[in-house]
Amino acid sequence: MEAKSIDLPEVLRRPLYLYDLPEELLYTLTQQSNTSLLRPVESALLIPDQTSQDQQNAVSTSTSCALCQVSFSSVIEQREHVRSDFHKYNLKCKLRGTPTVTETSFNKLIGELDESISGSETSDSDDEQNRDGGKANDDTLTALLKRQAKISQVEGAEAGVPNGKRKGGPGRAPLLWLKSSKMPENISLGLYSAMLTPLEQEKADEHLVDLVKSKQLRPIASKPGKSDPTTANGNFSQSQQQVFLCMIGGGHFAAMVVSLAPSLVKSAGGHEERHARVIAHKTFHRYTTRRKQGGSQSANDAAKGNAHSAGSSLRRYNEAALESDVRAILKEWKSMIDSCQLLFIRATGVTSRRTLYGPYEAQTLRNNDPRLRGFPFSTRRATQSELMRAFSELTRLKVSTISKDALEQTDEKVATPSKSSTAPPKPPPTPALSPEEQEAAHHTSQLTALIRRSKAPALLTYLTKNSLPASFLLFPPQAHHHAPTPLHLAASSNAPALVSALITKAGSDPTIPNGEGKTPFDLAGNMQTRDAFRVARGSLEAEDDKHQWDWNRSHIPSALTQAQADERLKREKTGKEAAENERRTAELERIKKEEENTNVNRIERKGGAGKPLGMAAEKTASEKREEEARGMTSEMRMRLERERRARAAEERLKRMQGAR
């Protein structure tokens, strides 16, 4: 899919890294006050993709999910989000009329299930799950929705509030916005508030620009040809500024310590590229998630008791091994983690959080650490590439563009606050019907019911009893523009008896057009109804009635007598019967031929195909051997038999080796 180009200033054409901003942009930043219309549409990546240089320098377009209220830097990330269970859960909530949730709330809801639900990358475990039916996630989502519905009903009953609704505040915005005199007024830059320490977050409302300036770090030059800084472990001092990122869930674990000062590397073309400086990283996976039923083995044991099977024993062992391996890594990295400014952790499920936060002896992470942060965006399976993507997303600036009209409207709303209530406007009341209109609506309902049931005598009686004209206009006209009169409705319903009775006995006018300019004859859907119009015209012309209609305006062709109409109907019926007989005859012949071919094939499979007369009978194997040995001495025959047996033994060995 080709992305739409965005007209951005030249200063935004390079990666905007929070800790290394261009000076011409840094010293012109001001804090943005009104951020109600701002949405991130573009941001520059810190880590360039391993693609062509044109794709690295291109500016990505806006992709977002209005349901989950998250944005993405590429269409691929948006598609992966649509396949994630976070999006599916919000979609099911929307269909059921319940409010959607954020990524953090979704992780809390699935905590007790202890399963990695947000993975969309391919792996061997995914292939196994797809072969098993791929219904684990669907079953988990269904269980989540049922459990949430039960909890909301119980809470609502206890609190006396329907559906368990609770009041809550808006919370802190995940993004803080800045402006610059180097950019147009409709462009703003945003950074995640999670990248600020608790003390910095208190000062962010007034001193955000000073905080951004204080965070600038000088890139560290790296010579080409040296070891890749993105994969080196332990090559940097711990005194530098760094952050810790960790993801765990569903048996997957990934952790990484990254320096906030990027490395500056010159490419072959002379361009300077910034790379993330990874100090240490570790990823591994253990089989702990039950494939078909979903959830971890420990969660299943807690709910249903210990299972006695080879798979359950293996999963219990892997859970213990995973916990031991994770705690060993954290203990080894304790000095680096203690020196980190921020800790970004995503722990899915009770078991995963217990693995990280314990309590256990000499634990490294504590859940009350003020440095702890969650990822303020949707994440996928715990892998090193996902951690690098999350670090890039956290440390890059978002670029938001809004139209000038929206800015003007926002300024007007700020200058003159609206006093109107937030309740939706009530629809205008429907005007009351007059007595005449009520009577017309009643007659319309009665007439349409009689016409739908093809009650010709009852229809004529109703018209006569209520002194209604045969061309009575149905009410309301806008609802009956296609069939405004009883004759139109009878013709469109393909009721020839009603058509004949309305024209010949009630005197209905066949020349009245409907809202589309069509007469009742134009609405007839079959030959019998059209012949009823022609027979009615013939009967009126034969009676020489003085109330003759303009038949040309009615679009009715030349008149027919009842005998001619019956003859036409008889010919049509005869033609249909003849065609049906021919079809049945051809079908019977086809079935007969198929049965004959089936019998012949069955006989050939059972006894073999027939042989022509005069053909010599095929010799058996023993007869062939006797013919070959004819005229030989006993020694020659013994030698020939030994050779034949040796060849047979060789063939058997070859077949046995091929079968293996």
XYZ file of C-alpha atoms in Angstrom:
660
model
C 0.000 0.000 0.000
C 1.462 3.326 -1.006
C 1.455 5.847 1.824
C 0.204 9.382 1.334
C 2.940 11.999 1.556
C 2.823 14.509 4.422
C 4.202 18.006 3.842
C 6.477 18.453 6.867
C 9.288 20.978 7.500
C 12.855 19.990 6.718
C 13.745 19.787 10.417
C 11.306 16.885 10.784
C 12.855 14.859 7.965
C 15.475 13.337 10.276
C 14.856 11.041 13.259
C 13.711 13.050 16.281
C 15.273 11.307 19.263
C 14.182 12.722 22.617
C 17.716 12.690 24.034
C 19.421 14.146 20.939
C 17.264 16.860 19.337
C 18.615 19.312 16.730
C 19.699 22.612 18.262
C 17.658 24.679 15.810
C 14.569 22.850 17.054
C 15.506 22.449 20.723
C 15.907 26.186 21.519
C 12.638 27.150 19.823
C 10.363 24.755 21.745
C 7.415 26.040 23.748
C 4.830 24.127 25.754
C 1.489 23.439 24.072
C -1.544 24.473 26.096
C -4.576 23.188 24.163
C -4.080 19.511 23.280
C -7.662 18.305 22.840
C -7.405 17.869 19.060
C -3.868 16.474 18.934
C -3.334 12.939 17.694
C 0.064 11.422 16.798
C 0.269 10.875 13.052
C 3.991 10.489 12.427
C 7.200 9.977 14.306
C 10.792 9.292 13.319
C 12.402 5.993 14.278
C 15.568 5.858 16.303
C 16.548 2.482 14.848
C 16.504 2.369 11.033
C 15.011 -0.684 9.385
C 17.205 -3.104 7.499
C 15.720 -1.964 4.194
C 16.701 0.396 1.419
C 17.894 3.934 2.154
C 14.807 5.423 0.529
C 12.556 3.591 2.929
C 14.692 4.694 5.875
C 14.377 8.368 4.948
C 10.650 8.162 4.109
C 8.054 9.647 6.449
C 5.397 7.215 7.599
C 1.711 8.144 7.473
C -1.038 8.083 10.054
C -2.555 4.755 11.049
C -4.645 4.323 14.157
C -7.440 2.296 15.733
C -10.418 4.432 16.702
C -11.903 1.600 18.760
C -8.862 1.044 20.996
C -7.656 4.691 20.690
C -4.082 3.771 19.781
C -1.927 4.878 16.847
C 0.770 3.094 14.833
C 3.708 4.133 12.698
C 2.982 1.730 9.828
C 0.189 -0.240 8.264
C 1.878 -3.515 9.245
C 1.666 -2.628 12.941
C -1.983 -1.680 12.498
C -2.766 -5.038 10.860
C -0.999 -6.896 13.666
C -3.029 -4.905 16.187
C -6.268 -5.869 14.416
C -5.285 -9.550 14.756
C -4.428 -9.132 18.453
C -6.764 -10.216 21.238
C -6.732 -6.699 22.721
C -8.534 -5.409 19.630
C -10.851 -8.445 19.471
C -11.807 -7.980 23.116
C -12.705 -4.315 22.560
C -14.670 -5.279 19.455
C -16.707 -7.812 21.416
C -17.292 -5.208 24.155
C -18.517 -2.754 21.511
C -20.953 -5.319 20.095
C -22.286 -6.101 23.579
C -22.720 -2.418 24.429
C -20.066 -2.355 27.186
C -17.252 0.255 27.323
C -13.895 -0.541 25.765
C -10.704 -0.850 27.832
C -7.100 0.251 27.525
C -4.108 -2.037 27.110
C -3.268 -1.799 30.819
C -6.807 -2.651 31.868
C -6.870 -5.552 29.410
C -3.675 -7.000 30.913
C -5.246 -6.795 34.380
C -8.365 -8.606 33.173
C -6.366 -11.540 31.813
C -4.032 -11.613 34.808
C -5.592 -14.650 36.443
C -5.578 -16.596 33.193
C -1.784 -16.157 32.914
C -1.524 -16.498 29.142
C 0.314 -14.498 26.512
C -2.711 -13.258 24.624
C -1.145 -10.367 22.770
C 1.228 -12.285 20.468
C 0.980 -12.086 16.709
C 4.450 -13.101 15.530
C 5.002 -16.500 13.975
C 6.782 -19.271 15.825
C 6.712 -23.011 16.252
C 4.265 -22.710 19.119
C 1.941 -20.693 16.937
C 2.062 -23.359 14.251
C 1.200 -26.028 16.797
C -1.681 -23.965 18.092
C -3.020 -23.415 14.581
C -2.872 -27.120 13.877
C -4.764 -27.828 17.062
C -7.592 -25.625 15.937
C -6.464 -22.137 16.934
C -9.366 -21.709 19.345
C -7.429 -21.020 22.520
C -7.605 -17.258 22.202
C -11.289 -17.319 21.277
C -12.061 -19.515 24.292
C -10.054 -17.186 26.524
C -11.845 -14.104 25.228
C -15.214 -15.766 25.743
C -14.277 -16.692 29.298
C -13.107 -13.139 29.940
C -16.362 -11.626 28.695
C -18.476 -14.033 30.766
C -16.387 -13.441 33.871
C -16.544 -9.670 33.429
C -20.325 -9.806 32.969
C -20.761 -11.827 36.192
C -18.499 -9.501 38.179
C -20.258 -6.378 36.877
C -23.657 -7.819 37.768
C -22.539 -8.686 41.319
C -20.916 -5.294 41.883
C -23.933 -3.506 40.459
C -26.302 -5.439 42.736
C -24.197 -4.704 45.819
C -23.767 -1.004 45.039
C -27.314 -0.484 43.836
C -26.072 0.740 40.449
C -27.230 -1.008 37.244
C -24.550 -2.871 35.285
C -21.969 -2.044 37.959
C -21.078 1.387 36.538
C -18.566 3.434 38.488
C -17.460 7.020 38.212
C -13.854 7.765 37.391
C -11.631 10.694 36.509
C -9.959 11.349 33.158
C -6.439 10.499 34.438
C -3.107 11.819 33.180
C -2.600 12.213 29.428
C -0.020 9.729 28.050
C 1.531 12.374 25.758
C 2.878 15.862 26.498
C 2.873 18.286 23.567
C 5.324 20.981 22.452
C 5.408 23.591 19.704
C 8.229 25.300 17.837
C 8.562 28.526 15.873
C 10.405 26.522 13.202
C 7.217 24.631 12.407
C 3.746 25.715 11.229
C 1.077 26.386 13.844
C -0.840 23.214 13.008
C 2.147 20.913 13.787
C 2.986 19.824 17.330
C 5.532 17.463 18.878
C 4.632 14.991 21.610
C 6.622 12.872 24.053
C 5.481 10.131 26.416
C 5.057 11.277 30.013
C 6.291 7.826 31.075
C 9.818 8.914 30.092
C 9.828 11.413 32.988
C 10.693 10.560 36.562
C 8.059 11.195 39.295
C 9.783 14.463 40.261
C 9.938 15.558 36.621
C 6.269 14.742 36.096
C 5.331 17.164 38.876
C 7.272 19.941 37.117
C 6.125 19.014 33.590
C 3.070 21.274 33.638
C 5.218 24.422 33.858
C 8.806 23.475 33.025
C 8.467 20.843 30.307
C 10.804 22.665 27.897
C 13.541 22.946 30.537
C 13.188 19.241 31.318
C 13.606 18.333 27.637
C 16.725 20.509 27.398
C 18.219 18.878 30.489
C 17.768 15.409 28.983
C 19.980 16.034 25.943
C 22.930 13.630 25.651
C 25.890 13.695 23.318
C 26.014 10.724 20.899
C 28.988 8.396 21.225
C 30.931 8.004 18.006
C 31.509 4.438 16.877
C 34.010 3.452 14.207
C 32.736 1.339 11.346
C 33.948 -2.231 11.261
C 33.780 -2.671 15.034
C 31.355 -4.982 16.799
C 27.697 -4.099 16.435
C 26.634 -1.942 19.380
C 23.137 -3.298 19.251
C 24.328 -6.779 20.182
C 27.269 -6.127 22.494
C 26.827 -7.059 26.136
C 28.619 -5.395 29.016
C 30.865 -3.089 26.958
C 29.673 0.147 28.603
C 30.028 1.609 32.052
C 27.105 1.584 34.407
C 27.448 5.290 35.232
C 25.764 6.323 31.995
C 22.032 6.958 31.764
C 20.134 3.817 30.854
C 16.711 2.165 31.091
C 15.551 -1.394 31.716
C 12.847 -3.023 29.556
C 11.272 -6.376 30.358
C 8.357 -8.418 29.010
C 7.148 -11.763 30.344
C 4.027 -13.814 29.664
C 2.908 -17.155 28.301
C 6.327 -18.714 28.809
C 8.116 -15.981 26.815
C 10.697 -13.750 28.521
C 12.691 -10.861 27.080
C 14.767 -8.274 28.958
C 17.180 -5.582 27.870
C 19.241 -2.740 29.349
C 19.647 0.130 26.868
C 21.754 3.257 27.114
C 19.926 6.523 26.455
C 22.982 7.951 24.696
C 22.875 6.644 21.105
C 25.879 5.574 19.079
C 26.725 7.589 15.966
C 27.873 5.494 13.009
C 28.782 6.701 9.539
C 27.406 4.555 6.752
C 29.184 3.736 3.509
C 27.619 6.784 1.831
C 28.831 9.177 4.511
C 25.462 9.582 6.239
C 25.347 9.591 10.015
C 23.034 7.008 11.517
C 21.982 6.661 15.164
C 21.729 3.224 16.705
C 20.489 2.109 20.089
C 23.271 1.063 22.463
C 22.180 -2.223 24.045
C 24.233 -2.962 27.147
C 22.732 -6.393 27.889
C 19.857 -8.458 26.563
C 18.382 -11.916 27.117
C 15.418 -13.808 25.651
C 14.186 -17.389 26.107
C 10.986 -19.405 26.038
C 9.558 -22.303 28.040
C 6.535 -24.432 27.206
C 4.114 -23.446 30.002
C 0.865 -22.571 28.174
C -1.785 -25.224 27.567
C -2.436 -25.154 23.835
C -6.108 -26.010 23.361
C -7.663 -25.037 26.680
C -5.613 -21.852 27.185
C -4.023 -20.586 30.393
C -0.984 -21.821 32.252
C -0.723 -25.166 34.007
C -0.571 -23.546 37.441
C -3.816 -21.660 36.777
C -5.508 -24.879 35.658
C -4.233 -26.735 38.735
C -5.547 -23.997 41.013
C -8.976 -24.140 39.387
C -9.490 -27.885 38.770
C -6.807 -29.642 40.787
C -3.570 -31.239 39.660
C -3.751 -33.049 36.336
C -1.852 -36.326 35.930
C -0.410 -36.417 32.430
C 2.953 -36.141 30.707
C 2.099 -32.724 29.296
C 1.024 -31.287 32.653
C 4.178 -32.553 34.341
C 6.309 -31.022 31.604
C 4.533 -27.682 31.940
C 4.967 -27.657 35.743
C 8.669 -28.347 35.348
C 9.004 -25.604 32.718
C 7.213 -23.088 34.947
C 9.665 -23.764 37.749
C 12.602 -23.628 35.322
C 11.352 -20.362 33.838
C 11.054 -18.791 37.274
C 14.565 -19.941 38.196
C 16.090 -18.672 34.929
C 14.385 -15.271 35.140
C 15.449 -14.686 38.731
C 18.989 -15.748 37.890
C 19.145 -13.172 35.078
C 17.754 -10.446 37.335
C 20.294 -11.301 40.036
C 23.128 -11.173 37.507
C 21.915 -7.772 36.217
C 21.138 -6.318 39.655
C 23.880 -3.667 39.551
C 22.800 -2.498 36.087
C 19.100 -2.463 37.023
C 19.767 -0.454 40.171
C 21.551 2.204 38.102
C 18.719 2.511 35.543
C 16.611 5.654 35.541
C 13.356 3.929 34.551
C 12.055 0.359 34.520
C 9.514 -0.529 31.800
C 7.907 -3.888 32.603
C 5.000 -5.825 31.127
C 4.114 -8.877 33.229
C 1.066 -10.789 31.994
C -0.679 -12.824 34.685
C -0.315 -13.538 38.371
C 2.393 -16.139 37.836
C 4.528 -13.776 35.754
C 4.229 -10.963 38.300
C 5.104 -13.365 41.121
C 8.156 -14.461 39.133
C 9.440 -10.888 38.911
C 8.275 -9.315 42.157
C 8.359 -12.344 44.461
C 8.585 -12.145 47.327
C 11.733 -14.253 47.351
C 15.171 -13.999 48.883
C 17.473 -11.312 47.444
C 14.883 -10.146 44.917
C 15.872 -7.465 42.414
C 12.540 -5.900 41.389
C 9.879 -4.624 43.777
C 6.364 -3.643 42.788
C 6.527 -0.407 44.830
C 9.603 0.914 43.009
C 8.835 4.502 41.830
C 10.830 3.853 38.654
C 8.381 1.207 37.456
C 6.470 2.028 34.274
C 4.099 0.194 31.991
C 4.236 0.467 28.226
C 1.715 3.192 27.248
C 0.894 1.451 23.965
C -0.010 -1.980 22.641
C 2.743 -4.578 22.738
C 3.144 -8.041 21.255
C 4.969 -11.211 22.245
C 8.062 -10.840 24.397
C 10.998 -10.908 21.971
C 14.154 -8.840 21.515
C 12.766 -7.213 18.367
C 9.612 -6.239 20.271
C 11.719 -4.664 23.027
C 13.673 -2.686 20.435
C 10.417 -1.531 18.859
C 9.077 -0.493 22.265
C 12.279 1.438 23.079
C 12.091 3.192 19.730
C 8.442 4.057 20.332
C 9.163 5.439 23.802
C 12.141 7.632 22.876
C 10.929 9.168 19.607
C 8.831 12.306 19.307
C 5.325 12.165 17.871
C 4.299 14.619 15.170
C 0.678 15.747 15.108
C -0.963 17.860 12.392
C -4.414 19.421 12.610
C -6.235 21.603 10.097
C -6.498 25.376 10.418
C -10.296 25.168 10.568
C -10.084 22.904 13.598
C -7.662 25.326 15.248
C -10.015 28.261 14.651
C -12.988 26.334 16.011
C -10.962 25.343 19.077
C -9.941 28.949 19.704
C -13.562 30.072 19.433
C -14.674 27.417 21.921
C -11.944 28.451 24.358
C -12.871 32.155 24.004
C -16.621 31.583 24.332
C -17.278 28.390 26.300
C -20.494 26.676 25.332
C -23.245 26.449 27.923
C -25.182 23.765 26.138
C -25.582 20.460 27.884
C -23.735 17.362 26.760
C -26.989 15.440 26.359
C -27.866 14.591 22.737
C -30.572 16.778 21.187
C -34.046 15.373 21.415
C -35.733 14.502 18.115
C -38.538 16.857 17.084
C -41.976 15.601 18.150
C -44.069 14.015 15.448
C -47.064 16.188 14.506
C -50.450 14.900 15.599
C -52.750 13.550 12.877
C -56.043 15.198 12.127
C -59.285 13.154 12.325
C -59.412 12.930 8.513
C -55.825 11.648 8.379
C -56.490 9.128 11.133
C -59.513 7.826 9.202
C -57.460 7.600 5.982
C -54.720 5.687 7.793
C -57.311 3.252 9.184
C -58.835 2.633 5.720
C -55.333 2.136 4.282
C -54.457 -0.557 6.816
C -57.724 -2.421 6.139
C -57.421 -2.234 2.346
C -53.784 -3.348 2.270
C -54.578 -6.328 4.515
C -57.401 -7.451 2.184
C -55.239 -7.026 -0.913
C -52.314 -8.962 0.595
C -54.680 -11.888 1.296
C -56.353 -11.639 -2.186
C -59.863 -11.188 -0.721
C -61.663 -9.750 -3.778
C -65.319 -9.971 -2.497
C -64.357 -8.581 0.921
C -62.433 -5.750 -0.762
C -65.421 -4.704 -2.890
C -67.712 -4.914 0.144
C -65.395 -2.704 2.218
C -65.213 -0.068 -0.524
C -68.995 -0.007 -0.906
C -69.775 -0.037 2.824
C -67.429 2.864 3.622
C -68.311 4.826 0.432
C -64.708 4.871 -0.698
C -63.757 5.502 -4.339
C -62.108 2.621 -6.185
C -59.052 4.826 -6.801
C -58.682 5.704 -3.105
C -55.210 7.171 -2.372
C -53.421 5.245 0.354
C -52.115 7.198 3.372
C -49.471 8.453 3.974
C -48.502 9.231 0.359
C -44.726 9.188 1.003
C -44.935 5.597 2.278
C -46.980 4.434 -0.757
C -45.273 6.253 -3.619
C -44.734 2.942 -5.451
C -48.367 1.739 -5.079
C -50.582 4.774 -4.304
C -53.953 3.083 -5.152
C -55.472 -0.352 -4.436
C -55.126 -1.235 -8.136
C -51.385 -0.489 -8.067
C -50.972 -2.641 -4.960
C -52.984 -5.520 -6.482
C -50.938 -5.413 -9.696
C -47.609 -5.386 -7.839
C -48.866 -8.326 -5.712
C -49.658 -10.341 -8.898
C -53.335 -10.830 -7.954
C -55.303 -11.191 -11.281
C -58.656 -11.726 -9.509
C -58.319 -8.434 -7.622
C -57.263 -6.581 -10.784
C -60.308 -7.835 -12.698
C -62.695 -7.030 -9.827
C -61.326 -3.505 -9.258
C -61.503 -2.528 -12.936
C -64.753 -4.191 -14.047
C -66.853 -4.052 -10.855
C -65.433 -1.202 -8.736
C -64.477 1.033 -11.667
C -60.891 1.687 -10.640
C -58.941 4.055 -12.919
C -56.060 2.176 -14.668
C -54.443 5.394 -15.975
C -53.310 6.862 -12.641
C -49.480 6.899 -12.469
C -47.497 6.302 -9.281
C -44.609 8.373 -7.952
C -42.322 6.863 -10.600
C -44.739 7.573 -13.485
C -45.800 3.921 -13.877
C -49.395 2.774 -14.356
C -50.834 -0.309 -12.602
C -50.253 -2.409 -15.750
C -46.517 -1.575 -15.626
C -46.302 -3.074 -12.128
C -47.741 -6.495 -13.132
C -45.114 -9.185 -12.618
C -46.489 -12.191 -14.533
C -48.502 -13.034 -17.658
C -51.717 -13.921 -15.800
C -51.914 -10.484 -14.160
C -51.215 -8.743 -17.470
C -53.889 -10.862 -19.197
C -56.336 -9.836 -16.436
C -55.853 -6.183 -17.469
C -56.437 -7.072 -21.149
C -59.528 -9.157 -20.361
C -60.932 -6.308 -18.230
C -60.388 -3.895 -21.100
C -62.139 -6.280 -23.490
C -65.130 -6.695 -21.161
C -65.517 -2.911 -20.757
C -65.255 -2.332 -24.497
C -67.822 -5.087 -25.165
C -70.297 -3.503 -22.738
C -69.760 -0.121 -24.431
C -69.630 1.543 -21.052
C -69.780 5.328 -21.210
C -67.060 5.564 -18.554
C -64.352 4.340 -20.894
C -60.696 5.067 -19.960
C -57.893 6.296 -22.190
C -56.351 2.882 -22.742
C -53.270 4.347 -24.405
C -52.421 6.227 -21.196
C -52.913 3.037 -19.184
C -50.281 1.195 -21.299
C -52.649 -1.810 -21.563
C -52.261 -3.603 -24.948
C -55.121 -4.786 -27.176
C -58.091 -6.420 -25.485
C -58.538 -10.161 -24.982
C -61.557 -12.300 -24.323
C -61.661 -14.743 -21.452
C -61.489 -17.656 -23.927
C -58.345 -16.243 -25.539
C -56.743 -15.731 -22.167
C -57.565 -19.304 -21.156
C -56.107 -20.572 -24.433
C -52.891 -18.607 -23.853
C -52.669 -20.005 -20.355
C -53.291 -23.532 -21.642
C -50.582 -23.201 -24.315
C -48.119 -21.878 -21.785
C -48.925 -24.703 -19.410
C -48.598 -27.283 -22.198
C -45.244 -25.843 -23.262
C -43.958 -25.977 -19.718
C -45.102 -29.584 -19.333
C -43.432 -30.584 -22.619
C -40.179 -28.938 -21.585
C -40.355 -30.659 -18.221
C -40.958 -34.042 -19.877
C -37.960 -33.545 -22.161
C -35.813 -32.638 -19.222
C -36.930 -35.712 -17.289
C -36.327 -37.983 -20.292
C -32.808 -36.634 -20.794
C -32.100 -37.006 -17.088
C -33.310 -40.628 -17.105
C -31.111 -41.452 -20.099
C -28.107 -39.894 -18.400
C -28.735 -41.872 -15.214
C -29.152 -45.089 -17.214
C -25.830 -44.577 -19.017
C -24.074 -43.851 -15.744
C -25.453 -47.083 -14.242
C -24.277 -49.088 -17.253
C -20.782 -47.601 -17.049
C -20.704 -48.288 -13.321
C -21.644 -51.949 -13.842
C -19.011 -52.400 -16.549
C -16.300 -50.861 -14.355
C -17.321 -53.048 -11.418
C -17.116 -56.206 -13.558
C -13.701 -55.203 -14.940
C -12.353 -54.480 -11.469
C -13.588 -57.860 -10.261
C -12.641 -60.144 -13.196
C -10.376 -57.979 -15.297
C -10.918 -56.616 -18.762
C -11.993 -59.040 -21.508
C -9.528 -60.437 -24.024
C -10.073 -60.777 -27.759
C -10.611 -64.253 -29.201
C -7.603 -66.064 -30.641
C -5.178 -64.393 -28.247
C -2.701 -66.787 -26.569
C -3.088 -67.248 -22.837
C -0.430 -65.606 -20.706
C 2.056 -68.040 -19.188
C 2.489 -68.373 -15.458
C 5.795 -67.822 -13.626
C 6.449 -71.549 -13.178
C 5.836 -72.189 -16.876
C 8.288 -69.455 -17.795
C 10.973 -70.941 -15.524
C 10.490 -74.434 -17.007
C 10.814 -73.002 -20.506
C 14.060 -71.197 -19.595
C 15.581 -74.357 -18.021
C 14.643 -76.588 -20.942
C 17.730 -78.266 -22.476
C 19.998 -77.436 -19.498
C 21.951 -79.868 -17.417
C 21.261 -80.287 -13.709
C 24.333 -78.192 -12.755
C 23.250 -75.340 -15.049
C 19.760 -75.449 -13.590
C 21.121 -75.266 -10.027
C 23.345 -72.300 -10.958
C 20.376 -70.487 -12.575
C 18.208 -71.111 -9.508
C 20.905 -69.713 -7.195
C 21.200 -66.554 -9.326
C 17.422 -66.128 -9.323
C 17.255 -66.443 -5.534
C 20.159 -63.985 -5.084
C 18.390 -61.389 -7.241
C 15.188 -61.864 -5.220
C 17.089 -61.381 -1.955
C 18.676 -58.176 -3.296
C 15.238 -56.826 -4.240
C 13.905 -57.547 -0.747
C 16.838 -55.714 0.864
C 16.319 -52.701 -1.385
C 12.632 -52.549 -0.469
C 13.418 -52.823 3.242
C 15.989 -49.992 3.020
C 13.554 -47.810 1.072
C 10.810 -48.375 3.647
C 13.169 -47.165 6.398
